[in-house]
Short mmCIF file of C-alpha atoms and ligand atoms in Angstrom, two decimals:
data_model
loop_
_atom_site.label_atom_id
_atom_site.label_comp_id
_atom_site.label_asym_id
_atom_site.label_seq_id
_atom_site.Cartn_x
_atom_site.Cartn_y
_atom_site.Cartn_z
CA MET A 26 -10.07 -6.28 17.47
CA PHE A 27 -11.15 -9.82 16.71
CA ARG A 28 -8.51 -12.50 17.17
CA ASP A 29 -7.58 -12.54 13.48
CA GLY A 30 -6.73 -8.84 13.49
CA THR A 31 -10.06 -7.52 12.20
CA SER A 32 -10.59 -4.14 13.76
CA VAL A 33 -14.20 -3.43 14.67
CA LEU A 34 -14.10 -0.22 16.69
CA PHE A 35 -11.56 2.54 16.14
CA HIS A 36 -12.55 5.54 18.14
CA ASP A 37 -15.39 7.10 19.97
CA THR A 38 -16.19 10.40 18.30
CA GLY A 39 -18.44 11.47 21.14
CA GLU A 40 -21.37 12.03 18.77
CA LYS A 41 -24.72 10.72 19.79
CA ARG A 42 -26.16 8.19 17.36
CA GLN A 43 -29.76 7.30 16.99
CA HIS A 44 -29.27 3.64 16.32
CA ARG A 45 -29.47 1.05 19.02
CA ALA A 46 -26.00 0.42 20.45
CA PRO A 47 -26.25 -3.14 21.72
CA TYR A 48 -22.63 -4.09 21.89
CA LEU A 49 -20.70 -4.07 25.11
CA VAL A 50 -17.08 -5.09 25.59
CA ASP A 51 -17.24 -7.06 28.80
CA ASN A 52 -15.03 -9.11 31.06
CA VAL A 53 -16.39 -12.66 31.28
CA ASP A 54 -14.36 -15.39 33.02
CA SER A 55 -11.30 -13.09 32.88
CA LYS A 56 -11.58 -12.74 29.09
CA LEU A 57 -12.52 -9.68 27.10
CA VAL A 58 -15.56 -10.48 24.98
CA LEU A 59 -18.01 -8.64 22.76
CA THR A 60 -21.56 -9.13 23.99
CA ASP A 61 -24.97 -8.28 22.56
CA GLN A 62 -27.54 -8.03 25.34
CA ASP A 63 -25.65 -10.52 27.52
CA GLU A 64 -24.98 -12.97 24.71
CA VAL A 65 -21.24 -13.49 24.12
CA ILE A 66 -20.49 -12.91 20.43
CA GLU A 67 -16.71 -13.19 20.17
CA THR A 68 -13.42 -12.87 22.05
CA VAL A 69 -11.90 -9.44 21.47
CA ASP A 70 -8.89 -7.44 22.53
CA PHE A 71 -7.68 -3.85 22.53
CA TRP A 72 -4.94 -3.07 20.07
CA GLU A 73 -1.56 -2.24 21.49
CA ARG A 74 -0.25 1.26 21.81
CA ALA A 75 2.34 1.90 19.10
CA ASP A 76 5.97 2.45 20.20
CA TYR A 77 6.22 5.85 18.48
CA PHE A 78 3.45 7.20 20.73
CA ASP A 79 6.04 7.65 23.47
CA HIS A 80 8.38 9.76 21.31
CA GLN A 81 8.63 13.43 20.47
CA THR A 82 9.71 15.14 17.25
CA SER A 83 12.87 17.24 17.00
CA THR A 84 10.69 20.32 17.64
CA GLY A 85 9.21 18.77 20.80
CA LYS A 86 5.78 17.71 19.50
CA ASN A 87 4.23 14.47 20.72
CA MET A 88 4.36 12.08 17.78
CA GLN A 89 0.99 10.56 18.65
CA ILE A 90 -0.67 13.89 17.89
CA LEU A 91 0.81 14.07 14.39
CA ILE A 92 -0.04 10.56 13.15
CA GLY A 93 -2.80 8.26 14.36
CA ASN A 94 -3.09 4.58 13.60
CA ARG A 95 -5.28 1.54 13.34
CA PRO A 96 -3.93 -1.80 14.49
CA GLN A 97 -1.76 -2.27 11.39
CA ARG A 98 -1.94 1.02 9.50
CA PHE A 99 -0.58 4.52 9.93
CA ASP A 100 -3.30 7.16 9.48
CA VAL A 101 -1.72 10.32 8.11
CA THR A 102 -4.24 13.17 8.01
CA GLY A 103 -2.64 16.26 6.52
CA SER A 104 -5.61 18.44 7.45
CA TRP A 105 -8.97 17.88 9.14
CA TYR A 106 -10.81 20.53 7.17
CA CYS A 107 -12.85 19.83 4.02
CA HIS A 108 -13.31 22.82 1.71
CA PHE A 109 -16.64 21.65 0.32
CA TRP A 110 -17.94 23.28 3.51
CA ASP A 111 -16.62 26.71 2.45
CA THR A 112 -19.94 27.10 0.62
CA PRO A 113 -22.82 26.91 3.12
CA GLY A 114 -24.55 23.55 2.63
CA GLY A 115 -21.83 22.38 0.21
CA GLY A 116 -20.67 19.43 2.29
CA CYS A 117 -22.19 15.98 2.30
CA LYS A 118 -25.41 15.90 4.27
CA TYR A 119 -24.58 12.90 6.48
CA CYS A 120 -21.07 14.20 7.25
CA PRO A 121 -20.26 15.31 10.80
CA ILE A 122 -16.96 16.90 9.74
CA GLY A 123 -18.47 20.06 8.28
CA ALA A 124 -20.49 20.76 11.37
CA GLN A 125 -17.19 21.01 13.22
CA GLY A 126 -15.64 23.13 10.47
CA GLY A 127 -15.83 26.47 12.30
CA GLU A 128 -14.18 24.92 15.34
CA LYS A 129 -11.50 23.34 13.21
CA LYS A 130 -10.79 26.63 11.46
CA LYS A 131 -10.35 28.28 14.84
CA LYS A 132 -7.94 25.57 15.94
CA GLY A 133 -5.90 25.96 12.74
CA GLU A 134 -6.73 22.44 11.57
CA VAL A 135 -7.43 23.89 8.16
CA LEU A 136 -3.65 24.21 7.76
CA LEU A 137 -1.68 21.36 6.25
CA THR A 138 0.90 19.56 8.39
CA ASP A 139 4.48 19.95 7.19
CA PRO A 140 5.45 16.79 5.21
CA LYS A 141 8.90 16.74 6.82
CA GLU A 142 7.28 16.56 10.26
CA ILE A 143 5.05 13.65 9.15
CA VAL A 144 8.02 11.77 7.73
CA GLU A 145 9.96 12.21 10.98
CA VAL A 146 7.16 10.36 12.79
CA LEU A 147 6.85 7.66 10.12
CA ALA A 148 10.60 7.05 10.26
CA GLU A 149 10.23 6.34 13.98
CA GLY A 150 7.00 4.33 13.53
CA ILE A 151 8.37 1.87 10.98
CA LYS A 152 11.15 0.90 13.38
CA GLN A 153 8.53 -1.20 15.21
CA ARG A 154 9.03 -4.44 13.28
CA GLY A 155 5.98 -6.40 12.20
CA ARG A 156 3.48 -3.82 13.37
CA PHE A 157 2.44 -1.70 10.38
CA ALA A 158 1.41 -2.94 6.95
CA ASN A 159 0.25 0.23 5.22
CA ILE A 160 0.32 4.03 5.23
CA LEU A 161 -2.96 5.83 4.64
CA ILE A 162 -2.77 9.46 3.57
CA THR A 163 -5.65 11.89 3.32
CA THR A 164 -6.78 15.48 3.79
CA GLY A 165 -10.17 17.07 3.47
CA SER A 166 -10.89 18.13 -0.12
CA ILE A 167 -8.93 21.23 -1.22
CA LEU A 168 -10.49 22.83 -4.26
CA SER A 169 -7.97 25.59 -4.97
CA GLY A 170 -5.02 25.56 -7.35
CA LYS A 171 -4.06 26.34 -10.92
CA GLN A 172 -6.77 23.89 -11.90
CA LEU A 173 -9.39 22.48 -9.52
CA LEU A 174 -7.75 20.29 -6.80
CA ASP A 175 -4.16 21.11 -7.79
CA ASP A 176 -3.29 22.35 -4.29
CA GLU A 177 -4.55 19.10 -2.76
CA LEU A 178 -2.68 17.04 -5.34
CA ASN A 179 0.56 18.99 -4.98
CA TYR A 180 0.50 18.55 -1.21
CA HIS A 181 0.07 14.79 -1.57
CA ILE A 182 2.84 14.55 -4.18
CA GLU A 183 5.25 16.46 -1.96
CA LEU A 184 4.36 14.30 1.04
CA LEU A 185 4.57 11.00 -0.87
CA LYS A 186 7.95 11.96 -2.31
CA GLU A 187 9.26 12.60 1.21
CA ILE A 188 7.82 9.31 2.48
CA GLY A 189 9.36 7.47 -0.48
CA LYS A 190 12.82 8.39 0.86
CA LEU A 191 12.20 5.97 3.76
CA PHE A 192 11.94 3.01 1.37
CA LYS A 193 14.44 1.26 -0.92
CA THR A 194 11.77 0.18 -3.42
CA ASP A 195 10.16 2.42 -6.05
CA ARG A 196 6.68 1.79 -4.64
CA PHE A 197 5.77 1.36 -1.00
CA PRO A 198 2.62 0.10 0.81
CA SER A 199 0.34 3.09 0.69
CA GLN A 200 -3.19 4.31 0.03
CA LEU A 201 -4.27 7.83 -0.76
CA ILE A 202 -7.85 8.88 -0.13
CA GLY A 203 -8.17 11.96 -2.31
CA THR A 204 -10.80 13.82 -4.27
CA ALA A 205 -11.46 12.52 -7.81
CA TYR A 206 -8.58 13.88 -9.92
CA ASN A 207 -8.60 14.20 -13.69
CA ARG A 208 -6.40 12.04 -15.94
CA GLU A 209 -3.50 14.47 -16.01
CA GLN A 210 -3.52 14.76 -12.22
CA LEU A 211 -3.78 10.98 -11.75
CA GLU A 212 -0.84 10.43 -14.09
CA ARG A 213 1.23 12.89 -12.08
CA LEU A 214 0.28 11.15 -8.85
CA TYR A 215 1.32 7.76 -10.22
CA ASN A 216 4.43 8.83 -12.09
CA GLU A 217 5.90 11.25 -9.56
CA THR A 218 5.40 9.18 -6.38
CA GLY A 219 5.65 5.62 -5.06
CA LEU A 220 1.93 5.47 -4.21
CA MET A 221 0.46 1.96 -4.59
CA SER A 222 -3.29 2.51 -4.35
CA TYR A 223 -5.86 5.24 -4.77
CA THR A 224 -9.32 5.86 -3.34
CA ALA A 225 -11.82 8.59 -4.23
CA ASP A 226 -15.10 8.28 -2.35
CA ILE A 227 -18.21 8.61 -4.50
CA GLU A 228 -20.24 8.06 -1.29
CA VAL A 229 -23.42 6.70 -2.91
CA LEU A 230 -23.99 4.70 -6.12
CA ASN A 231 -26.92 6.58 -7.56
CA GLU A 232 -26.84 9.91 -9.38
CA THR A 233 -30.04 11.35 -7.88
CA ALA A 234 -29.01 10.46 -4.34
CA PHE A 235 -25.47 11.77 -4.99
CA ASN A 236 -26.77 15.14 -6.18
CA ARG A 237 -28.96 15.47 -3.11
CA LEU A 238 -26.44 14.20 -0.59
CA CYS A 239 -23.18 15.65 -1.86
CA PRO A 240 -23.94 19.05 -3.40
CA GLY A 241 -20.30 20.15 -3.34
CA LYS A 242 -19.05 17.06 -5.14
CA ALA A 243 -21.95 17.32 -7.59
CA LYS A 244 -21.24 20.98 -8.35
CA PHE A 245 -17.46 20.85 -8.73
CA ILE A 246 -17.02 17.42 -10.32
CA GLY A 247 -20.36 15.70 -10.99
CA TYR A 248 -21.47 12.10 -10.63
CA GLN A 249 -20.68 10.79 -14.10
CA GLU A 250 -17.32 12.54 -14.14
CA TRP A 251 -16.48 11.08 -10.71
CA LYS A 252 -17.15 7.57 -12.02
CA LYS A 253 -15.16 8.26 -15.17
CA ARG A 254 -12.19 9.41 -13.09
CA LEU A 255 -12.30 6.23 -10.97
CA LYS A 256 -12.10 4.14 -14.12
CA ILE A 257 -9.19 6.21 -15.42
CA ALA A 258 -7.44 5.70 -12.07
CA ALA A 259 -7.78 1.92 -12.46
CA GLU A 260 -6.16 2.17 -15.91
CA ILE A 261 -3.24 4.04 -14.40
CA PHE A 262 -2.78 2.32 -11.00
CA GLY A 263 -3.98 -1.11 -12.19
CA ARG A 264 -7.11 -3.19 -11.67
CA GLY A 265 -7.76 -3.81 -8.00
CA ARG A 266 -5.55 -0.92 -6.87
CA VAL A 267 -8.40 1.58 -6.85
CA ASP A 268 -11.56 1.67 -4.79
CA THR A 269 -14.32 4.07 -3.80
CA GLY A 270 -16.00 4.54 -0.44
CA LEU A 271 -19.76 4.28 0.00
CA VAL A 272 -21.87 5.37 2.95
CA THR A 273 -24.20 2.42 2.62
CA GLY A 274 -27.80 3.11 3.42
CA THR A 275 -27.87 6.74 2.30
CA GLU A 276 -29.35 5.61 -1.03
CA ILE A 277 -32.67 4.66 0.57
CA GLY A 278 -35.56 6.71 1.93
CA ASN A 279 -35.36 10.05 3.76
CA GLY A 280 -36.52 11.80 0.58
CA ILE A 281 -33.09 11.17 -0.96
CA GLY A 282 -33.04 8.05 -3.06
CA PHE A 283 -34.95 4.82 -3.51
CA ARG A 284 -38.23 4.08 -1.80
CA THR A 285 -37.61 0.37 -1.30
CA GLU A 286 -34.61 -1.72 -0.37
CA ASP A 287 -35.20 -4.05 -3.34
CA ALA A 288 -35.06 -1.16 -5.83
CA ALA A 289 -31.92 0.18 -4.16
CA PHE A 290 -30.25 -3.23 -4.16
CA ALA A 291 -30.89 -3.78 -7.88
CA ALA A 292 -29.69 -0.32 -8.97
CA VAL A 293 -26.67 -0.07 -6.65
CA SER A 294 -25.49 -3.60 -7.55
CA GLU A 295 -25.67 -2.72 -11.24
CA GLU A 296 -23.50 0.37 -10.80
CA ALA A 297 -21.06 -1.50 -8.54
CA GLU A 298 -20.71 -4.12 -11.28
CA GLU A 299 -20.00 -1.45 -13.88
CA LEU A 300 -17.15 -0.17 -11.68
CA ALA A 301 -15.85 -3.66 -10.85
CA GLU A 302 -15.73 -4.49 -14.55
CA ALA A 303 -13.48 -1.47 -15.00
CA GLY A 304 -11.20 -2.61 -12.13
CA VAL A 305 -12.61 -0.46 -9.31
CA SER A 306 -13.91 -2.03 -6.10
CA VAL A 307 -16.17 -0.47 -3.50
CA ALA A 308 -15.52 -0.08 0.21
CA ALA A 309 -18.87 0.19 1.94
CA THR A 310 -19.16 1.63 5.43
CA ILE A 311 -22.43 1.41 7.33
CA TRP A 312 -24.26 4.71 7.65
CA GLN A 313 -24.96 5.71 11.23
CA PRO A 314 -26.87 9.01 11.26
CA SER A 315 -24.91 11.42 13.43
CA ASP A 316 -26.56 13.98 15.66
CA ILE A 317 -24.32 16.75 14.33
CA ALA A 318 -24.88 16.06 10.61
CA ILE A 319 -27.55 17.77 8.49
CA LEU A 320 -29.34 14.42 8.16
CA LYS A 321 -29.39 13.86 11.88
CA ASN A 322 -32.96 12.59 12.03
CA ALA A 323 -32.60 10.18 9.15
CA LYS A 324 -33.44 6.53 9.39
CA ASN A 325 -31.08 3.92 8.02
CA PRO A 326 -32.16 0.71 6.28
CA SER A 327 -32.49 -2.74 7.78
CA LEU A 328 -29.60 -4.94 8.87
CA GLU A 329 -30.79 -7.46 6.26
CA TYR A 330 -30.19 -4.88 3.50
CA MET A 331 -26.69 -4.11 4.80
CA ILE A 332 -25.81 -7.82 4.85
CA ARG A 333 -27.30 -8.45 1.41
CA ILE A 334 -25.48 -5.57 -0.25
CA SER A 335 -22.17 -6.37 1.49
CA ARG A 336 -22.33 -9.93 0.20
CA GLU A 337 -23.15 -8.71 -3.29
CA PHE A 338 -20.15 -6.34 -3.32
CA GLU A 339 -17.93 -9.22 -2.21
CA ARG A 340 -19.36 -11.45 -4.93
CA LEU A 341 -18.56 -8.79 -7.55
CA ARG A 342 -15.04 -8.33 -6.21
CA LEU A 343 -14.39 -12.06 -6.61
CA LYS A 344 -16.12 -12.27 -9.99
CA TYR A 345 -13.84 -9.56 -11.39
CA ASN A 346 -10.79 -10.83 -9.51
CA LEU A 347 -10.05 -7.57 -7.70
CA ALA A 348 -7.56 -7.64 -4.86
CA VAL A 349 -8.43 -5.41 -1.95
CA ASP A 350 -5.41 -5.94 0.25
CA PHE A 351 -4.81 -2.18 0.56
CA ASP A 352 -8.22 -1.66 2.20
CA ASP A 353 -9.11 -4.93 3.90
CA TYR A 354 -9.70 -6.07 7.48
CA ARG A 355 -6.06 -5.64 8.48
CA ARG A 356 -5.47 -2.24 6.90
CA CYS A 357 -8.77 -0.54 7.52
CA GLY A 358 -11.44 -2.81 8.97
CA ASN A 359 -14.18 -0.34 8.27
CA HIS A 360 -16.02 -2.02 5.43
CA PRO A 361 -17.98 -5.24 5.98
CA ASN A 362 -17.72 -6.13 2.30
CA THR A 363 -13.92 -5.90 2.02
CA ASP A 364 -13.55 -7.49 5.45
CA LEU A 365 -15.18 -10.62 4.02
CA ALA A 366 -11.82 -11.15 2.32
CA ARG A 367 -10.64 -12.52 5.68
CA LEU A 368 -12.82 -15.59 5.21
CA ARG A 369 -11.28 -16.68 1.89
S1 SF4 B 1409 -16.12 15.11 1.03
FE1 SF4 B 1409 -18.14 15.01 2.00
S2 SF4 B 1409 -17.98 13.27 3.45
FE2 SF4 B 1409 -15.88 13.85 2.90
S3 SF4 B 1409 -15.25 15.28 4.51
FE3 SF4 B 1409 -16.04 16.51 2.78
S4 SF4 B 1409 -18.19 16.87 3.26
FE4 SF4 B 1409 -17.50 15.18 4.58
#
């Protein structure tokens, strides 16, 4: 973490990345610092182990296995399996999760964790005063149900209702990263739970690139429909209470999207503005091609492009007066553009 609480590195997934990895956390003059090829960039620190990590549930499970965290956020992952991978090639092409799908199925990670068990851990976790500011909830996409995604939605509603019992207020600090639900499903999510914010990751802001990169999402929901559902979510949850994740850089080259960074910048900015106008912000992570993803040999764009587009997304967020306090440097710390909120 940086000294202001910005988290910059969460976990080491063990995957090999192609990009240069210049940063080293080093001990210089008895201080932990981030260095880039011997140049000291900034003082850093490790985040403290949460108190609940030392506890067990009533059935004897280690609480740290059931709920992870970032410095100031609980990370509740109901399941680590994404059902877009049920169809061969249906998952997103840069995604390392699907490649581990078979392994996860074997380990039973396709099963959803019992909401009561999750709430037992949260009840212990929130006893640590001043530590946690938000609860993030997610699962991989679950396509089954009476209508598409109903099983995923029903799980989240059940879980959020249970979590709501820990709070005295109707709504509580929370973010759900779900698949893009239709209006009826979004209304249920808002009306039946105390959820405060909603995220559905469109991954890339260009229809051609989306269709090539995310065949499952394209087949079951579609690009235009995904955008429409984000806008509906902002009507229901409120402007600035909805965002969408982007894997920035996937829109350029590699036979997927734009040929030049300038063309990508112009088109992506335009679509981001259309969403911002409707009350939806973007949360842009930096694409790092993973050696276990389908696009393992891909090349990502220049650092200059990443900086330029991050600044543009921040400019749009301010222009349309969208708060991003459910997904900023303290809650997530994964998106350079929303992390710029720390400077204002
Ligand atoms: S929706 Fe796409 S990026 Fe997300 S877990 Fe599934 S395959 Fe991976």
